[in-house]
Amino acid sequence: ISQELKNRSAGDVPFFSVVGSQLSDSKVGATEKNIQAVFEFCKQFEHCVLFIDEFDTLAPDRKQASGDPTANSRVTVLLQMMDGFASAKGTLVIAATNCPYNLDGAILSRANTRIEVGAVRPFSDFKYTCGMIEKALEKVVPTTKQSDIDRIARFKALGE
């Protein structure tokens, strides 16, 4: 995706990857400050990709997170940052989670595109995996090369 944006913008497109659990902190307010810092850093660039893994640790469903007193403030800050970030032209936020049904509804309502990748199939089902990945990527990057799809499918089929 970063390479495709680079091709379209005729310039480098930085790719930043963070893990939700790395932004989490036990001190009250520290996680919120970490979320803000990441988004503010990315705003320095005209074009960039921000990938957030383990997104559910930052955006849990507030209705189900009654045992987590900071969940509400984390989600609120994340929503504020994402709303302000949407106006940043050429910036793409991608989030990944193994628990999509545990995400807050307000976060889900702001997602432009959702791609659900099903359970890993055996490597013998390589063509199916390629087709599934190609179809999902068409929504985001319509001109993905077949070699990239094959590489992703091999990576996924091997369970890595």
Short mmCIF file of C-alpha atoms in Angstrom, two decimals:
data_model
loop_
_atom_site.label_atom_id
_atom_site.label_comp_id
_atom_site.label_asym_id
_atom_site.label_seq_id
_atom_site.Cartn_x
_atom_site.Cartn_y
_atom_site.Cartn_z
CA ILE A 1 0.00 0.00 0.00
CA SER A 2 2.84 2.35 0.87
CA GLN A 3 4.51 1.58 -2.47
CA GLU A 4 1.26 2.19 -4.37
CA LEU A 5 0.82 5.55 -2.65
CA LYS A 6 4.42 6.36 -3.52
CA ASN A 7 3.75 5.56 -7.18
CA ARG A 8 0.65 7.76 -7.23
CA SER A 9 2.19 10.70 -5.40
CA ALA A 10 5.60 10.56 -7.12
CA GLY A 11 7.40 10.73 -3.79
CA ASP A 12 8.34 8.71 -0.75
CA VAL A 13 5.48 7.62 1.48
CA PRO A 14 6.71 6.70 4.96
CA PHE A 15 5.20 3.64 6.63
CA PHE A 16 4.87 3.74 10.41
CA SER A 17 3.91 0.68 12.39
CA VAL A 18 2.90 0.67 16.04
CA VAL A 19 1.47 -2.01 18.30
CA GLY A 20 -1.41 -1.06 20.54
CA SER A 21 0.06 -2.78 23.57
CA GLN A 22 3.28 -0.76 23.16
CA LEU A 23 1.29 2.46 23.45
CA SER A 24 -0.50 1.24 26.58
CA ASP A 25 0.82 2.41 29.91
CA SER A 26 -0.32 1.73 33.46
CA LYS A 27 -0.09 5.42 34.43
CA VAL A 28 -3.39 7.28 34.12
CA GLY A 29 -3.38 9.44 31.00
CA ALA A 30 -0.11 8.06 29.62
CA THR A 31 -1.74 5.83 26.99
CA GLU A 32 -3.80 8.77 25.75
CA LYS A 33 -0.64 10.90 25.47
CA ASN A 34 1.10 8.11 23.54
CA ILE A 35 -1.81 7.89 21.09
CA GLN A 36 -1.73 11.65 20.57
CA ALA A 37 2.04 11.62 20.07
CA VAL A 38 1.85 8.99 17.31
CA PHE A 39 -0.86 10.86 15.41
CA GLU A 40 0.86 14.22 15.82
CA PHE A 41 4.12 12.73 14.54
CA CYS A 42 2.37 11.38 11.42
CA LYS A 43 0.78 14.76 10.71
CA GLN A 44 4.25 16.09 9.91
CA PHE A 45 4.16 14.20 6.61
CA GLU A 46 2.11 15.11 3.58
CA HIS A 47 1.65 11.43 2.78
CA CYS A 48 2.15 8.47 5.09
CA VAL A 49 0.72 5.15 6.19
CA LEU A 50 0.09 4.50 9.88
CA PHE A 51 -0.43 0.83 10.72
CA ILE A 52 -1.76 0.03 14.19
CA ASP A 53 -1.62 -3.63 15.21
CA GLU A 54 -3.53 -5.01 18.20
CA PHE A 55 -5.98 -2.16 17.69
CA ASP A 56 -8.43 -3.71 20.15
CA THR A 57 -6.09 -2.81 23.04
CA LEU A 58 -6.60 0.87 22.20
CA ALA A 59 -10.25 0.81 21.13
CA PRO A 60 -12.17 -1.73 23.21
CA ASP A 61 -15.95 -1.68 23.20
CA ARG A 62 -16.70 0.74 26.03
CA LYS A 63 -19.92 -1.11 26.89
CA GLN A 64 -17.98 -4.33 27.54
CA ALA A 65 -14.91 -2.73 29.14
CA SER A 66 -16.55 -1.88 32.46
CA GLY A 67 -13.58 -3.36 34.33
CA ASP A 68 -11.17 -1.01 32.53
CA PRO A 69 -11.52 2.53 33.91
CA THR A 70 -9.32 4.08 31.20
CA ALA A 71 -11.08 2.49 28.20
CA ASN A 72 -13.45 5.43 27.76
CA SER A 73 -10.70 8.05 27.69
CA ARG A 74 -8.50 5.95 25.34
CA VAL A 75 -11.34 5.55 22.85
CA THR A 76 -12.28 9.23 23.14
CA VAL A 77 -8.71 10.37 22.39
CA LEU A 78 -8.42 7.88 19.54
CA LEU A 79 -11.68 9.16 18.02
CA GLN A 80 -10.49 12.76 18.32
CA MET A 81 -7.19 11.93 16.67
CA MET A 82 -8.81 9.93 13.87
CA ASP A 83 -11.39 12.66 13.20
CA GLY A 84 -8.66 15.28 12.94
CA PHE A 85 -6.51 12.90 10.95
CA ALA A 86 -9.16 12.34 8.29
CA SER A 87 -8.52 15.83 7.00
CA ALA A 88 -4.84 15.06 6.42
CA LYS A 89 -4.70 14.54 2.67
CA GLY A 90 -2.77 11.48 1.55
CA THR A 91 -2.60 9.87 4.98
CA LEU A 92 -3.89 6.36 5.47
CA VAL A 93 -4.60 4.75 8.84
CA ILE A 94 -4.76 0.95 8.84
CA ALA A 95 -5.66 -0.99 11.94
CA ALA A 96 -5.51 -4.73 12.53
CA THR A 97 -7.01 -6.90 15.24
CA ASN A 98 -7.72 -10.52 15.93
CA CYS A 99 -10.82 -9.43 17.87
CA PRO A 100 -12.89 -7.24 15.50
CA TYR A 101 -16.07 -7.84 17.47
CA ASN A 102 -14.52 -6.33 20.60
CA LEU A 103 -13.97 -2.92 18.99
CA ASP A 104 -15.94 0.14 20.01
CA GLY A 105 -18.93 0.93 17.78
CA ALA A 106 -17.89 4.56 17.31
CA ILE A 107 -14.50 3.43 16.01
CA LEU A 108 -16.11 0.95 13.61
CA SER A 109 -18.50 3.61 12.28
CA ARG A 110 -15.50 5.72 11.21
CA ALA A 111 -13.80 2.93 9.26
CA ASN A 112 -14.06 3.62 5.54
CA THR A 113 -13.22 0.05 4.56
CA ARG A 114 -13.21 -3.17 6.54
CA ILE A 115 -11.36 -6.20 5.24
CA GLU A 116 -11.92 -9.44 7.10
CA VAL A 117 -9.43 -12.18 6.43
CA GLY A 118 -10.84 -15.56 7.40
CA ALA A 119 -9.09 -18.46 9.05
CA VAL A 120 -5.82 -19.59 7.52
CA ARG A 121 -6.38 -22.28 4.90
CA PRO A 122 -3.82 -24.96 4.05
CA PHE A 123 -1.05 -24.05 1.62
CA SER A 124 -2.67 -26.38 -0.93
CA ASP A 125 -5.49 -23.84 -1.20
CA PHE A 126 -3.07 -21.20 -2.49
CA LYS A 127 -5.25 -20.04 -5.41
CA TYR A 128 -8.20 -19.44 -3.06
CA THR A 129 -5.99 -17.44 -0.71
CA CYS A 130 -4.63 -15.35 -3.64
CA GLY A 131 -8.17 -14.64 -4.84
CA MET A 132 -9.36 -13.65 -1.37
CA ILE A 133 -6.42 -11.29 -0.84
CA GLU A 134 -6.75 -9.79 -4.33
CA LYS A 135 -10.45 -9.11 -3.82
CA ALA A 136 -9.85 -7.49 -0.43
CA LEU A 137 -6.99 -5.32 -1.70
CA GLU A 138 -8.99 -4.09 -4.71
CA LYS A 139 -11.06 -2.04 -2.25
CA VAL A 140 -7.97 -0.23 -1.01
CA VAL A 141 -5.36 -0.40 -3.78
CA PRO A 142 -6.94 -1.30 -7.13
CA THR A 143 -3.66 -1.84 -8.99
CA THR A 144 -1.88 -4.40 -6.79
CA LYS A 145 0.67 -6.53 -8.66
CA GLN A 146 0.07 -10.29 -8.84
CA SER A 147 3.57 -10.92 -7.47
CA ASP A 148 2.66 -8.95 -4.32
CA ILE A 149 -0.54 -10.95 -3.90
CA ASP A 150 1.36 -14.23 -4.30
CA ARG A 151 3.89 -13.14 -1.68
CA ILE A 152 1.15 -12.19 0.80
CA ALA A 153 -0.70 -15.46 0.16
CA ARG A 154 2.44 -17.52 0.77
CA PHE A 155 3.12 -15.58 3.95
CA LYS A 156 -0.45 -16.13 5.16
CA ALA A 157 -0.58 -19.80 4.12
CA LEU A 158 2.57 -20.54 6.10
CA GLY A 159 0.94 -18.97 9.15
CA GLU A 160 3.59 -16.32 9.57
#
